[in-house]
Amino acid sequence: MNKMKFLAIIQARCGSSRLPSKVLKDLCGKTVLERVVERVKRSRYIDEVIVATTFCKEDLPIVQMVSGMGVRVFAGNALDVLDRYYQTAKLAQPEYVVRITADCPVFDSEILDDAIEKLNPETDYMAALSETLPDGLDLEIMRFEVLKRAWNEAQLMSEREHVTMYIKNNRNLFRIQDYQCTLGNLHDERWTIDEAEDYLFIKNIYEYFKEAGKEIFNASDILEYLNRNPEIRKINQGFIRNEGLLISQKNDRIVKRPAEE
């Protein structure tokens, strides 16, 4: 049996402090999470998509919905997201794991495919480290063995909560590759859902393209729309990028990792 090449894991939960159950909010007839899954599945290179949620009661709707989509779902540790990713990846034993978050419903599979095509054979970890992608189009590609090493060695709480933080904190241990956005430096674009204003912004985009009869749209389409209608950007201006990570680092401490199952 051939080994799986690329596994995409989408982390999803309902317990967001800023916008609870955001992944279940409606975007033109489908939930945010459904939109993310279908957009990732358009990739030409992803062999399988698995949703990684938690075993908390509040996340049961995610398990039920994803199961109904014919997509595998793994329920794991609520706080140790690194453990959740590793345990999910163990199910498939892929060569590479692609990390995607469920609050990114305009994720662009064309950008993912471009990143995969540019992935050097010797690379352990690829990401837009220079942050030229819009917030909401971020992607990370890592070798399964690198994920396993991070799971085994990460001790800081921030490194357990944020899947690839151990890799970023120990760049000397890994072969790192930066991915540059082909559309230019879009660092200031906010296309994610963390706040109520973000949801209104994304909802506006989906409604616009639905009305235009364009069910499938990509990052360049969104950029063109926003450049023609710059007032739309004002809907969710003023929020800090990666605010959750900054909070985690401020409250950091050493923690024990779960034992191998």
XYZ file of N, CA and C in Angstrom:
783
model
N 0.846 -1.197 0.000
C 0.000 0.000 0.000
C 0.881 1.247 0.000
N 0.619 2.188 -0.914
C 1.417 3.398 -0.997
C 1.152 4.297 0.199
N 2.235 4.930 0.682
C 2.115 5.839 1.814
C 1.441 7.131 1.364
N 0.536 7.645 2.203
C -0.118 8.901 1.887
C 0.913 10.017 1.841
N 0.784 10.899 0.843
C 1.725 11.999 0.677
C 1.319 13.211 1.520
N 0.137 13.777 1.236
C -0.300 15.006 1.904
C -1.640 14.805 2.612
N -1.619 14.990 3.926
C -2.826 14.959 4.738
C -3.104 16.367 5.237
N -4.302 16.883 5.000
C -4.704 18.182 5.537
C -5.521 17.970 6.800
N -5.093 18.585 7.891
C -5.825 18.518 9.151
C -6.376 19.901 9.458
N -7.693 19.978 9.602
C -8.359 21.238 9.922
C -8.751 21.206 11.393
N -8.179 22.090 12.187
C -8.540 22.121 13.611
C -9.789 22.969 13.790
N -10.744 22.442 14.560
C -12.043 23.114 14.710
C -12.613 22.859 16.096
N -13.160 23.908 16.689
C -13.855 23.766 17.974
C -14.898 24.866 18.079
N -15.804 24.687 19.023
C -16.877 25.669 19.219
C -16.566 26.653 20.344
N -15.576 26.351 21.155
C -15.329 27.120 22.372
C -14.511 28.373 22.220
N -14.693 29.128 21.166
C -13.971 30.391 21.014
C -14.474 31.417 22.025
N -13.540 32.087 22.710
C -13.938 33.078 23.715
C -14.456 34.361 23.076
N -13.908 34.699 21.895
C -14.301 35.957 21.246
C -15.568 35.808 20.405
N -15.734 34.668 19.755
C -16.918 34.444 18.918
C -17.310 32.973 19.016
N -18.054 32.598 20.066
C -18.420 31.194 20.290
C -19.132 30.565 19.093
N -18.803 29.308 18.843
C -19.414 28.511 17.765
C -19.268 29.170 16.389
N -18.181 29.896 16.195
C -17.996 30.601 14.923
C -17.915 29.641 13.738
N -17.407 28.428 13.964
C -17.234 27.496 12.837
C -18.567 26.932 12.359
N -19.637 27.142 13.152
C -20.963 26.652 12.769
C -21.862 27.767 12.216
N -21.324 28.970 12.123
C -22.109 30.084 11.588
C -22.372 29.899 10.092
N -23.476 30.475 9.634
C -23.916 30.273 8.258
C -23.225 31.217 7.281
N -22.809 30.656 6.162
C -22.292 31.440 5.043
C -23.022 30.985 3.785
N -24.101 31.654 3.477
C -24.885 31.363 2.270
C -25.304 29.894 2.186
N -25.856 29.382 3.294
C -26.437 28.040 3.272
C -25.549 26.919 3.759
N -24.285 27.212 4.045
C -23.379 26.211 4.601
C -22.627 26.834 5.766
N -22.169 25.981 6.690
C -21.436 26.501 7.838
C -20.025 26.925 7.421
N -19.417 27.729 8.287
C -18.031 28.154 8.073
C -17.121 26.937 7.882
N -17.284 25.931 8.745
C -16.443 24.734 8.661
C -16.665 23.984 7.356
N -17.916 23.854 6.931
C -18.199 23.194 5.654
C -17.503 23.923 4.512
N -17.506 25.239 4.553
C -16.851 26.032 3.513
C -15.346 25.766 3.496
N -14.748 25.701 4.689
C -13.307 25.433 4.756
C -12.987 24.062 4.175
N -13.749 23.053 4.593
C -13.509 21.689 4.121
C -13.609 21.602 2.596
N -14.671 22.161 2.039
C -14.860 22.056 0.591
C -13.778 22.812 -0.170
N -13.284 23.898 0.372
C -12.241 24.667 -0.301
C -10.899 23.934 -0.246
N -10.605 23.301 0.884
C -9.364 22.530 0.991
C -9.405 21.318 0.063
N -10.565 20.685 -0.044
C -10.699 19.486 -0.876
C -10.534 19.767 -2.369
N -10.558 21.042 -2.759
C -10.331 21.377 -4.169
C -8.859 21.256 -4.563
N -7.990 21.102 -3.594
C -6.565 20.957 -3.887
C -6.313 19.743 -4.771
N -5.376 19.883 -5.682
C -5.008 18.775 -6.576
C -4.074 17.790 -5.891
N -3.525 18.163 -4.744
C -2.483 17.336 -4.129
C -2.866 16.726 -2.784
N -3.884 17.264 -2.134
C -4.270 16.729 -0.815
C -4.941 15.376 -0.988
N -4.405 14.370 -0.302
C -4.939 13.007 -0.408
C -6.164 12.797 0.477
N -6.174 13.469 1.626
C -7.318 13.341 2.534
C -7.401 14.568 3.432
N -8.617 14.896 3.822
C -8.874 15.958 4.792
C -9.486 15.324 6.033
N -8.913 15.610 7.192
C -9.472 15.150 8.465
C -9.694 16.367 9.348
N -10.840 16.426 10.005
C -11.124 17.505 10.946
C -10.743 17.040 12.343
N -9.946 17.844 13.029
C -9.517 17.524 14.391
C -10.231 18.451 15.365
N -11.156 17.887 16.133
C -11.885 18.672 17.125
C -11.574 18.127 18.516
N -12.385 18.459 19.503
C -12.112 18.021 20.866
C -13.201 17.064 21.354
N -12.909 16.434 22.484
C -13.899 15.521 23.061
C -14.852 16.241 24.019
N -14.847 17.594 23.980
C -15.781 18.368 24.806
C -17.203 18.238 24.253
N -18.164 18.252 25.157
C -19.566 18.103 24.764
C -19.997 19.173 23.769
N -19.478 20.385 23.934
C -19.867 21.501 23.061
C -19.424 21.299 21.607
N -18.473 20.372 21.388
C -17.981 20.131 20.030
C -18.639 18.934 19.354
N -19.601 18.325 20.029
C -20.333 17.195 19.441
C -21.007 17.578 18.112
N -21.577 18.791 17.975
C -22.158 19.162 16.678
C -21.147 19.129 15.526
N -19.889 19.422 15.833
C -18.850 19.345 14.798
C -18.658 17.904 14.366
N -18.586 16.998 15.344
C -18.411 15.570 15.033
C -19.567 15.074 14.169
N -20.778 15.432 14.539
C -21.958 14.971 13.806
C -21.998 15.548 12.394
N -21.704 16.826 12.259
C -21.759 17.472 10.943
C -20.694 16.928 10.002
N -19.476 16.824 10.493
C -18.370 16.363 9.651
C -18.569 14.912 9.245
N -19.054 14.093 10.166
C -19.324 12.693 9.843
C -20.348 12.588 8.723
N -21.325 13.484 8.738
C -22.342 13.502 7.694
C -21.819 13.953 6.352
N -20.650 14.593 6.345
C -20.028 15.039 5.098
C -19.169 13.951 4.455
N -19.024 12.829 5.162
C -18.163 11.775 4.637
C -16.686 12.063 4.833
N -16.382 12.902 5.822
C -15.007 13.274 6.130
C -14.661 12.704 7.502
N -13.462 12.163 7.640
C -13.061 11.626 8.937
C -12.886 12.752 9.953
N -13.259 12.451 11.194
C -13.125 13.434 12.261
C -12.472 12.759 13.457
N -11.565 13.482 14.103
C -10.892 12.969 15.296
C -11.187 13.908 16.447
N -11.597 13.362 17.580
C -11.861 14.161 18.775
C -10.755 13.896 19.788
N -10.059 14.968 20.166
C -8.917 14.788 21.053
C -8.832 15.859 22.122
N -7.608 16.079 22.579
C -7.331 16.981 23.687
C -7.789 18.404 23.376
N -8.516 19.007 24.306
C -9.057 20.347 24.071
C -7.996 21.437 24.182
N -7.046 21.273 25.101
C -6.048 22.311 25.350
C -4.733 22.053 24.634
N -4.343 20.796 24.531
C -3.084 20.434 23.868
C -3.371 20.159 22.393
N -3.356 21.225 21.588
C -3.693 21.092 20.174
C -2.605 20.333 19.423
N -1.358 20.447 19.883
C -0.263 19.699 19.276
C -0.515 18.198 19.412
N -0.950 17.771 20.583
C -1.281 16.356 20.780
C -2.442 15.953 19.883
N -3.447 16.829 19.757
C -4.599 16.530 18.908
C -4.160 16.333 17.451
N -3.246 17.178 16.996
C -2.747 17.063 15.619
C -1.952 15.777 15.419
N -1.085 15.509 16.371
C -0.254 14.314 16.235
C -1.098 13.043 16.252
N -2.046 12.960 17.179
C -2.895 11.772 17.260
C -3.747 11.621 15.996
N -4.191 12.755 15.425
C -4.949 12.706 14.174
C -4.076 12.215 13.032
N -2.872 12.767 12.925
C -1.960 12.391 11.839
C -1.549 10.929 11.921
N -1.469 10.395 13.144
C -1.101 8.984 13.317
C -2.086 8.053 12.625
N -3.331 8.496 12.477
C -4.344 7.662 11.826
C -3.977 7.371 10.374
N -3.298 8.334 9.732
C -3.020 8.214 8.301
C -1.544 7.985 7.989
N -0.658 8.351 8.925
C 0.785 8.199 8.722
C 1.241 8.804 7.385
N 0.936 10.065 7.127
C 1.312 10.671 5.847
C 2.780 11.063 5.839
N 3.279 11.422 4.672
C 4.629 11.979 4.595
C 4.632 13.432 5.083
N 3.570 14.171 4.689
C 3.456 15.573 5.094
C 2.082 15.837 5.711
N 2.067 16.733 6.700
C 0.828 17.201 7.304
C 0.665 18.674 6.956
N -0.521 19.034 6.472
C -0.839 20.429 6.181
C -1.777 20.921 7.268
N -1.364 21.983 7.960
C -2.173 22.512 9.057
C -3.035 23.678 8.568
N -4.337 23.562 8.831
C -5.307 24.593 8.445
C -6.264 24.778 9.612
N -6.717 26.013 9.824
C -7.658 26.270 10.903
C -9.056 26.531 10.339
N -10.066 26.194 11.131
C -11.451 26.226 10.648
C -12.057 27.618 10.618
N -11.292 28.621 11.035
C -11.821 29.989 10.995
C -11.368 30.737 9.743
N -11.039 29.978 8.691
C -10.527 30.564 7.447
C -11.382 30.127 6.247
N -12.638 30.606 6.159
C -13.556 30.105 5.127
C -13.338 30.650 3.718
N -12.293 31.469 3.517
C -11.940 31.833 2.142
C -10.563 31.260 1.803
N -10.186 30.192 2.503
C -8.924 29.498 2.222
C -8.834 29.191 0.729
N -7.648 29.376 0.174
C -7.462 29.249 -1.276
C -6.635 28.006 -1.609
N -7.275 27.001 -2.202
C -6.570 25.762 -2.554
C -5.525 25.997 -3.640
N -5.694 27.037 -4.455
C -4.697 27.342 -5.482
C -3.386 27.797 -4.845
N -3.487 28.548 -3.754
C -2.283 28.959 -3.031
C -1.638 27.749 -2.362
N -2.459 26.873 -1.791
C -1.929 25.643 -1.199
C -1.189 24.821 -2.244
N -1.786 24.662 -3.415
C -1.138 23.867 -4.465
C 0.158 24.513 -4.939
N 0.170 25.846 -4.995
C 1.394 26.551 -5.366
C 2.484 26.306 -4.335
N 2.125 26.325 -3.064
C 3.084 26.069 -1.992
C 3.638 24.651 -2.085
N 2.754 23.686 -2.329
C 3.195 22.295 -2.451
C 4.142 22.129 -3.638
N 3.840 22.792 -4.743
C 4.705 22.705 -5.920
C 6.076 23.329 -5.671
N 6.144 24.307 -4.768
C 7.404 24.983 -4.458
C 8.132 24.358 -3.274
N 7.523 23.356 -2.662
C 8.114 22.699 -1.494
C 9.390 21.970 -1.897
N 10.501 22.360 -1.309
C 11.772 21.707 -1.618
C 11.807 20.310 -1.003
N 12.433 19.349 -1.690
C 12.465 17.965 -1.178
C 13.087 17.850 0.210
N 14.019 18.745 0.525
C 14.704 18.644 1.812
C 14.000 19.422 2.929
N 12.952 20.160 2.604
C 12.274 21.011 3.589
C 11.551 20.189 4.654
N 11.734 20.591 5.919
C 11.009 19.978 7.032
C 9.708 20.707 7.328
N 9.751 22.029 7.127
C 8.600 22.863 7.511
C 8.525 24.074 6.587
N 7.350 24.258 5.980
C 7.112 25.429 5.132
C 5.922 26.210 5.671
N 6.067 27.531 5.690
C 4.978 28.422 6.085
C 5.279 29.811 5.553
N 4.261 30.671 5.572
C 4.465 32.066 5.179
C 5.031 32.814 6.383
N 6.273 32.518 6.701
C 6.905 33.093 7.889
C 7.064 34.601 7.773
N 7.185 35.079 6.557
C 7.287 36.516 6.315
C 5.926 37.194 6.365
N 4.869 36.383 6.563
C 3.486 36.870 6.721
C 3.034 37.745 5.556
N 3.304 37.293 4.339
C 2.834 38.020 3.159
C 1.436 37.583 2.746
N 0.946 36.479 3.298
C -0.425 36.041 3.017
C -1.409 36.821 3.888
N -2.635 36.991 3.421
C -3.660 37.601 4.276
C -3.884 36.739 5.522
N -4.231 37.369 6.616
C -4.634 36.632 7.806
C -5.934 35.911 7.460
N -5.873 34.581 7.400
C -7.031 33.796 6.973
C -6.692 32.886 5.813
N -5.537 33.114 5.208
C -5.072 32.236 4.132
C -3.805 31.490 4.537
N -3.443 31.599 5.801
C -2.221 30.956 6.284
C -2.279 29.451 6.089
N -1.138 28.885 5.783
C -1.020 27.433 5.670
C 0.362 27.028 6.148
N 0.462 25.820 6.658
C 1.740 25.286 7.116
C 1.858 23.844 6.644
N 3.019 23.480 6.145
C 3.280 22.134 5.668
C 4.483 21.599 6.426
N 4.329 20.452 7.063
C 5.440 19.876 7.827
C 5.508 18.371 7.608
N 6.693 17.853 7.688
C 6.847 16.401 7.643
C 6.188 15.779 8.876
N 5.614 14.616 8.702
C 4.988 13.935 9.834
C 6.011 13.687 10.935
N 7.231 13.334 10.550
C 8.279 13.063 11.542
C 8.633 14.317 12.328
N 8.516 15.473 11.702
C 8.775 16.737 12.393
C 7.655 17.022 13.394
N 6.413 16.772 12.979
C 5.277 16.911 13.899
C 5.457 15.986 15.098
N 5.889 14.776 14.835
C 6.106 13.806 15.914
C 7.198 14.288 16.876
N 8.260 14.854 16.316
C 9.344 15.358 17.173
C 8.856 16.519 18.027
N 8.096 17.425 17.420
C 7.552 18.554 18.171
C 6.647 18.047 19.293
N 5.788 17.079 18.975
C 4.889 16.502 19.973
C 5.682 15.902 21.135
N 6.802 15.279 20.813
C 7.611 14.585 21.815
C 8.433 15.538 22.684
N 8.851 16.676 22.099
C 9.818 17.538 22.776
C 9.251 18.849 23.312
N 8.125 19.327 22.778
C 7.584 20.626 23.197
C 7.159 20.598 24.662
N 7.594 21.590 25.426
C 7.279 21.644 26.850
C 6.513 22.894 27.259
N 6.643 23.968 26.495
C 5.935 25.189 26.847
C 4.451 25.065 26.523
N 3.614 25.663 27.346
C 2.174 25.622 27.116
C 1.826 26.217 25.752
N 2.513 27.304 25.369
C 2.253 27.924 24.067
C 2.611 26.992 22.920
N 3.611 26.128 23.138
C 4.029 25.174 22.108
C 3.071 23.999 22.012
N 2.351 23.719 23.064
C 1.335 22.656 23.029
C 0.028 23.190 22.453
N -0.277 24.462 22.721
C -1.527 25.061 22.237
C -1.436 25.450 20.770
N -0.254 25.900 20.340
C -0.047 26.340 18.961
C 0.886 25.331 18.276
N 0.329 24.579 17.367
C 0.911 23.331 16.860
C 2.364 23.447 16.405
N 2.710 24.511 15.723
C 4.045 24.599 15.125
C 4.978 25.555 15.864
N 4.598 26.017 17.042
C 5.422 26.984 17.759
C 6.771 26.396 18.168
N 6.803 25.104 18.502
C 8.085 24.478 18.860
C 9.046 24.527 17.677
N 8.539 24.295 16.479
C 9.381 24.349 15.279
C 9.927 25.756 15.083
N 9.062 26.753 15.231
C 9.483 28.148 15.042
C 10.465 28.588 16.126
N 10.309 28.052 17.325
C 11.219 28.403 18.431
C 12.566 27.711 18.323
N 12.646 26.683 17.479
C 13.880 25.896 17.359
C 14.253 25.715 15.888
N 14.344 26.822 15.181
C 14.578 26.772 13.734
C 15.909 26.139 13.371
N 16.849 26.175 14.299
C 18.158 25.567 14.037
C 18.081 24.047 13.932
N 16.992 23.458 14.402
C 16.840 21.993 14.374
C 16.184 21.498 13.088
N 15.612 22.421 12.314
C 14.815 22.009 11.160
C 15.209 22.787 9.905
N 14.891 22.191 8.759
C 15.119 22.859 7.473
C 13.832 23.601 7.127
N 13.909 24.922 7.213
C 12.738 25.792 7.115
C 12.673 26.442 5.733
N 11.457 26.566 5.198
C 11.249 27.241 3.916
C 10.123 28.253 4.046
N 10.389 29.483 3.640
C 9.377 30.541 3.676
C 8.559 30.500 2.391
N 7.256 30.702 2.521
C 6.398 30.802 1.346
C 5.980 32.253 1.151
N 6.194 32.782 -0.051
C 5.855 34.159 -0.369
C 4.564 34.197 -1.185
N 3.663 35.074 -0.801
C 2.397 35.223 -1.511
C 2.643 35.725 -2.933
N 2.078 35.039 -3.899
C 2.288 35.399 -5.306
C 1.503 36.649 -5.706
N 0.577 37.096 -4.854
C -0.230 38.276 -5.158
C 0.376 39.558 -4.576
N 1.562 39.435 -3.983
C 2.190 40.581 -3.341
C 2.110 40.469 -1.832
N 2.566 41.493 -1.142
C 2.535 41.481 0.317
C 1.148 41.898 0.807
N 0.366 40.899 1.261
C -1.009 41.145 1.708
C -1.129 41.000 3.225
N -0.050 41.317 3.923
C 0.002 41.156 5.376
C -1.141 41.891 6.085
N -1.527 43.051 5.582
C -2.530 43.872 6.264
C -3.971 43.448 5.980
N -4.151 42.462 5.102
C -5.503 41.973 4.801
C -5.967 41.022 5.912
N -7.183 41.206 6.388
C -7.739 40.346 7.445
C -8.945 39.596 6.900
N -8.736 38.303 6.562
C -9.781 37.487 5.949
C -10.109 36.274 6.809
N -9.957 36.393 8.079
C -10.222 35.303 9.013
C -11.475 35.630 9.824
N -11.910 34.687 10.683
C -13.058 34.948 11.557
C -12.658 34.696 13.008
N -12.450 35.787 13.728
C -12.196 35.731 15.166
C -13.188 36.587 15.935
N -13.672 37.620 15.288
C -14.571 38.580 15.918
C -15.891 38.648 15.139
N -16.912 39.233 15.757
C -18.204 39.392 15.086
C -18.066 40.208 13.808
N -17.191 41.205 13.834
C -16.961 42.035 12.647
C -16.331 41.230 11.516
N -15.474 40.272 11.880
C -14.865 39.402 10.860
C -15.928 38.586 10.147
N -16.874 38.081 10.930
C -17.957 37.298 10.328
C -18.767 38.135 9.356
N -19.072 39.373 9.722
C -19.813 40.258 8.828
C -19.025 40.526 7.552
N -17.717 40.677 7.686
C -16.843 40.912 6.534
C -16.866 39.711 5.579
N -16.646 38.518 6.134
C -16.631 37.303 5.308
C -18.002 37.033 4.703
N -19.058 37.265 5.476
C -20.425 37.075 4.993
C -20.693 37.988 3.794
N -20.197 39.203 3.859
C -20.342 40.144 2.747
C -19.683 39.590 1.484
N -18.504 39.009 1.645
C -17.785 38.446 0.493
C -18.570 37.288 -0.116
N -19.052 36.378 0.718
C -19.802 35.230 0.205
C -21.091 35.682 -0.481
N -21.774 36.626 0.110
C -23.023 37.101 -0.493
C -22.773 37.808 -1.822
N -21.669 38.537 -1.907
C -21.342 39.216 -3.162
C -21.114 38.206 -4.284
N -20.298 37.196 -4.027
C -19.982 36.235 -5.080
C -21.173 35.325 -5.407
N -22.010 35.064 -4.404
C -23.225 34.296 -4.683
C -24.135 35.085 -5.621
N -24.301 36.379 -5.350
C -25.139 37.232 -6.187
C -24.545 37.373 -7.589
N -23.208 37.315 -7.658
C -22.540 37.425 -8.953
C -22.543 36.102 -9.720
N -23.073 35.038 -9.088
C -23.126 33.731 -9.741
C -21.786 33.034 -9.811
N -20.875 33.388 -8.909
C -19.527 32.813 -8.900
C -19.351 31.992 -7.626
N -19.760 30.743 -7.680
C -19.714 29.865 -6.515
C -18.281 29.593 -6.079
N -17.385 29.447 -7.035
C -15.975 29.188 -6.739
C -15.184 30.468 -7.001
N -14.607 31.020 -5.959
C -13.800 32.236 -6.089
C -12.518 32.060 -5.278
N -11.468 32.758 -5.693
C -10.176 32.599 -5.034
C -9.672 33.926 -4.478
N -8.441 33.924 -4.001
C -7.882 35.104 -3.345
C -7.783 36.296 -4.285
N -7.412 36.055 -5.523
C -7.301 37.168 -6.473
C -8.666 37.786 -6.756
N -9.721 36.957 -6.765
C -11.079 37.480 -6.941
C -11.471 38.370 -5.765
N -11.153 37.915 -4.552
C -11.476 38.695 -3.352
C -10.706 40.011 -3.350
N -9.431 39.945 -3.702
C -8.603 41.144 -3.709
C -9.141 42.171 -4.713
N -9.548 41.684 -5.865
C -10.108 42.571 -6.882
C -11.394 43.227 -6.367
N -12.249 42.442 -5.717
C -13.499 42.969 -5.160
C -13.220 44.039 -4.102
N -12.262 43.770 -3.212
C -11.953 44.714 -2.143
C -11.289 45.979 -2.683
N -10.484 45.835 -3.702
C -9.842 47.016 -4.280
C -10.870 47.924 -4.967
N -11.932 47.314 -5.478
C -13.000 48.106 -6.104
C -13.969 48.666 -5.067
N -13.985 48.018 -3.884
C -14.905 48.437 -2.818
C -14.129 48.536 -1.499
N -13.193 49.477 -1.396
C -12.308 49.548 -0.222
C -13.037 49.770 1.101
N -14.262 50.261 1.043
C -15.006 50.487 2.281
C -15.333 49.179 3.000
N -15.339 48.054 2.256
C -15.636 46.748 2.865
C -14.564 46.384 3.887
N -13.321 46.772 3.628
C -12.229 46.469 4.551
C -12.442 47.107 5.924
N -13.185 48.200 5.964
C -13.387 48.918 7.219
C -14.255 48.136 8.202
N -14.974 47.129 7.694
C -15.885 46.358 8.553
C -15.133 45.724 9.713
N -13.937 45.193 9.441
C -13.193 44.487 10.503
C -11.775 45.024 10.685
N -11.606 46.306 10.515
C -10.309 46.930 10.752
C -10.010 47.048 12.245
N -8.712 47.112 12.573
C -8.303 47.459 13.930
C -8.012 46.314 14.867
N -8.120 45.059 14.395
C -7.831 43.915 15.269
C -6.384 43.460 15.094
N -5.829 42.878 16.150
C -4.436 42.451 16.158
C -4.306 41.059 15.543
N -3.342 40.911 14.668
C -3.074 39.607 14.070
C -2.422 38.688 15.111
N -2.852 37.415 15.134
C -2.293 36.402 16.047
C -2.443 36.800 17.523
N -3.575 37.403 17.859
C -3.797 37.843 19.236
C -3.790 36.671 20.215
N -4.357 35.527 19.792
C -4.397 34.359 20.675
C -3.013 33.871 21.039
N -2.081 33.904 20.085
C -0.705 33.485 20.354
C -0.044 34.425 21.347
N -0.248 35.716 21.193
C 0.352 36.695 22.102
C -0.134 36.475 23.533
N -1.416 36.146 23.677
C -1.966 35.876 25.009
C -1.333 34.619 25.599
N -1.173 33.580 24.775
C -0.570 32.319 25.233
C 0.864 32.534 25.704
N 1.635 33.307 24.947
C 3.033 33.544 25.300
C 3.160 34.362 26.574
N 2.223 35.278 26.786
C 2.247 36.103 27.985
C 2.043 35.250 29.233
N 1.242 34.184 29.115
C 0.920 33.325 30.260
C 1.645 31.982 30.205
N 2.796 31.936 29.541
C 3.486 30.667 29.294
C 3.992 29.988 30.561
N 4.062 28.663 30.495
C 4.636 27.863 31.569
C 4.971 26.486 31.024
N 5.776 25.742 31.772
C 6.144 24.379 31.386
C 4.985 23.438 31.699
N 4.667 22.551 30.753
C 3.611 21.557 30.962
C 4.120 20.187 30.533
N 3.453 19.160 31.007
C 3.780 17.792 30.595
C 2.966 17.408 29.382
N 3.584 16.715 28.448
C 2.836 16.233 27.294
C 2.111 14.946 27.650
N 1.016 14.618 26.953
C 0.318 13.344 27.183
C 1.225 12.172 26.818
N 1.006 11.034 27.438
C 1.786 9.844 27.113
C 1.375 9.291 25.773
N 2.288 8.562 25.127
C 1.990 7.924 23.836
C 0.878 6.905 24.022
N -0.066 6.917 23.074
C -1.185 5.967 23.162
C -0.778 4.621 22.568
